[in-house]
């Protein structure tokens, strides 16, 4: 089984972190291929960044389909472009790491808190929790206010926020709200004594589960292939024929 | 008051339709400026098209801010890029036409149906209804299965679907689910005897109301200006400094 | 366009405040007519007061219809008698100021707090938030515990409560929870740096938007004219024939 | 124990029906006192009627408090004036028959349908279901389109609608949506083989349960006594001092 | 009328407390029969205990049906085995005390808090609140951390927690979260000045109300009698033939 | 990795079916151990059966913990005893097949239908959908009315119901509502062209994902080990010391 893990931002160092976490969580025999888009922002720290990361993500999804991979993980906590990616993926699983982490947290605990980078991204986390059915289980979104590209050095702050969240009513698990935090899950879990969930590893497992169970997304209706049409300007390369 | 109405697709004929509807609904003294982006898809008929319409929309929002307009209407029923646009708009109102039409429908009726173009877009309509607080009031999304760029000739089918929807329990108003339907609102209302709401005109009125009441969106936190960072590849022009 | 703004209580000084706010928010060419009922309580500070304000409101709605006005704003934050008023209004828009303010707040911000007069009215505010679809967006209802007829002197307390609410998670806009606070919206907004919404001005804009878009409420089914029947006792004047 | 059952309309024949049902359901030793207000509409068939029934209801509540009764049932399916009545009742239970019937139906079945008189009242039934927590359990509201004062002769139509509703997914009990239907509950239950719930009898049992358990409503905060103030015009008799 | 009140645990002292509360709340002429199962745990303080209390409860329900009782109250706050018991009860009312107390609290107040024994049982209380429709009205679940069999001596702690809960926004009534607290309801109400609800007495009143109104649960579909089948091992006595 | 898959009923033929499905879905290196309890009902077709299956399930969980397995799948669509099992499992993942199948369906599609055996079990399916956060995504529960132990011969009826469900608005995937249907998932998917999800295979993948990501359930608070206490009668063997 081959899973393509797409880092939606264009920073190769982040891709390396993501790749390591994905490989650590993969089942025997699963091939992890982590990729960096050739266009888009260096990091994703808001709606503008996220919106403009999507074209690069879509290019990588199209490439993955051409390469015959079995499924995709979108490794940014905003799950950027997931619906559009599914239109390209022809039924192959496409899982975002917020989606993956929240599903796993809901299996592990009655309620969870998200610990993320910047508070300006909390609104997106809440929107996703509601979309995925976890509005009740997501109890808090806390931010360490460290930029995405520096978050690998913020493990102590993340652990402190996790500890604080776990004292609140109904919070029994921690969801890490940034792909850049992926490698700290085990250590923060050890420090806090609670389940700590990284969406990259979670996403790999969920794609594996879907593939092994033969569960493809629908490729009809909403997620059918994009209709042929002309794109103009900078985006002309995206024309569908 | 100057309101910029952005057609998120790149078809100038659609912009003309939108402009006419916006002007018809505007208050005395309001200047309507309808614009067409210079990049993106000819029409928006799915998540892929919508995702790739966003960069063009954002360029127009940035231009509008530079031009000193008072607010924006995003004239595609998926409300593409609305959150990202708000980061650029520095507190100026940015209203999507799905948002506008659903708000007006909720003021006019206990429940409404959306009549849209293609059924593949219904999922997006449901997502927006839930996001805006109208999951209970939106009772149905019906599609005439006519492409966006031909929908101006589908008025009879739209009226038939509206009539059918109005026989269902709790449907008392019709929301037109595509900017291309804007000019048919009054006629479909006359044919069906029910309130029929076009989001373009609704959006103009809501932006006017916000401006006249001095209600700006927040320009702190979630909707603060995008953080400075490098964009690469095709999207390098979007670099924030 | 003529909009009748009904002060549901019988205090003419409050009507003057309301009229000023409505006129300040109206579009060019809109005629604002603020009226005071001839029966009912001097102020509305609970369910009993509100229930007994309704007959006076309904008399004014009937008069407005006879006078040929285009729509109504009910200028008390409990939106008293709104459903009954719609039965009389034959499809003309009837908007309550809680409804109007909450809609505008939902357009401007992800979450809002209501700052009101007496805490005994908070239950009603919560009921309305849920009815209008904003149970998730209304995060708090705070009371300054100043009586309605004295609230125009409580601006500092209102601003303090607003400032406090804005420090809470997810509160990004303030809804003023009493028509008597209408004139302080701009100043409280300046003091707090956040959007502050007065329902009177909001209501005027929403009625204008509905009228200009040709969106009438339904005058069939639930909101058809009251059925002919005899009223007895004190209420005999309300007999419908 | 003395329970005052208030018929919110002014038709004495309806009061007689209500009284019979209340007495049939009361426990040994409970004294039922059914009363008819001296002002208001002959029947309640919409929001206008309901709003104008409230002053008469409140007069009867005040009288009941003065007479030392233990609790109140409001015997119209719109539960008119319930919140205002609680302000007068100083903690004595005040239960509306829609509230009572929906609670009992929720205890008896996973889902229920309301069979009511006129479809124009269905909106009110849905609002109450949501307010009381039963939005999920209330599956349908069906109307026989017979006026309230003639509904005692519509038993066959009610039974037919009940039978139809019981074929729908998740409907396992029937709530009678009008006090005028109270006496037909047992017969419609026999005809359909399903639980059929009359709110008048249900309300008596719930008031008895509250009284016997010493559970008073709160008489502080929201339901504290109305504040002293002047009422003018027709409603001057309602002045609180 | 005969009501069987089943103590789901096997501690006879708890049964005595429950019986006293049930008798105090019963209407004239109601015969209360409190029983203790012959198998199961000495107390119920978690999901394991609760699951294993169910066989004993079911034996008592079967016995009660054979004895011709009119209805059942399950006197443990987790409402253990209620759905299974309804399959045996052939339409006779079966009410759990959490269900009963939450219904009565919802009739008495806009919001309530549960005060229970151990915090490990709070999850179950929240699940039940959601199932019964009261997710919004249940604002808090507080635990005194006293074991079930010692809770009769914890009245002061219960009163303190109740007092604390009542200072929180929207909490206006207290639900006692353990059958062992039944006898302290009146005293805690006196100490706090708020409605305090014991589910045992509430359950008796609700069963009486259902019986007197002729409202039986459905004995078709979901709650039809268990299908005949063989049980093996320890549970062979439960074989249905 | 060793996963114990517990068939909650006592029919060994069903265990064989379950084991085959679990093995087919397992990752390389995962050891599947399917077991049959020594006490309980031959099949689970209602709340009574389910309640009485739980003691046998718990015995198997305790045995699995003693044997050092890594996690558990409970292979009955009612997820019997899941909370109690978690108290015994000391943090090892315990996943029910309804839970697993609904999670996977939510990842694959916007909405799904459950196709189950007997309609009397539909209520349980709806309760679980709501508990797990999928009340909106679960659109229908359809029953083929074939007993659990004969369902392996009902593939054509299951496929027909699936096809019917897929014509309904918003149904894009099928969840098989009985462990006895596990082996037909691929064939029904082929026949209908839609994702068809068997909870047994889904559960194996989700347990694997949790184990590989180091995500343990909480073993504190709600899911701490059962407290020591005496069990009497038939259930004495369950005494905790």
PDB file of C-alpha atoms in Angstrom, chain B residues 169, chain D residues 114-122 140-146 151 157-158 161-162 164 181:
ATOM      1  CA  UNK B 169     -43.814  20.435   4.823  1.00  0.00           C
TER       2      UNK B 169
ATOM      3  CA  UNK D 114     -48.907  15.805  17.058  1.00  0.00           C
ATOM      4  CA  UNK D 115     -52.400  15.728  15.550  1.00  0.00           C
ATOM      5  CA  UNK D 116     -53.871  19.202  15.720  1.00  0.00           C
ATOM      6  CA  UNK D 117     -56.726  21.321  14.404  1.00  0.00           C
ATOM      7  CA  UNK D 118     -55.489  23.820  11.826  1.00  0.00           C
ATOM      8  CA  UNK D 119     -52.183  23.624   9.970  1.00  0.00           C
ATOM      9  CA  UNK D 120     -51.609  27.321  10.654  1.00  0.00           C
ATOM     10  CA  UNK D 121     -50.867  26.342  14.269  1.00  0.00           C
ATOM     11  CA  UNK D 122     -48.174  23.787  13.380  1.00  0.00           C
ATOM     12  CA  UNK D 140     -44.649  15.281  12.562  1.00  0.00           C
ATOM     13  CA  UNK D 141     -47.429  17.774  13.116  1.00  0.00           C
ATOM     14  CA  UNK D 142     -50.586  16.847  11.216  1.00  0.00           C
ATOM     15  CA  UNK D 143     -53.748  18.956  11.016  1.00  0.00           C
ATOM     16  CA  UNK D 144     -57.337  17.857  10.485  1.00  0.00           C
ATOM     17  CA  UNK D 145     -58.300  21.383   9.387  1.00  0.00           C
ATOM     18  CA  UNK D 146     -61.359  21.470  11.652  1.00  0.00           C
ATOM     19  CA  UNK D 151     -63.127  19.588  16.891  1.00  0.00           C
ATOM     20  CA  UNK D 157     -60.518  12.389  11.237  1.00  0.00           C
ATOM     21  CA  UNK D 158     -58.184  12.578  14.215  1.00  0.00           C
ATOM     22  CA  UNK D 161     -54.476  11.064  10.910  1.00  0.00           C
ATOM     23  CA  UNK D 162     -53.118   9.222  13.929  1.00  0.00           C
ATOM     24  CA  UNK D 164     -51.389   7.535   9.101  1.00  0.00           C
ATOM     25  CA  UNK D 181     -59.728  16.799  21.769  1.00  0.00           C
TER      26      UNK D 181
END
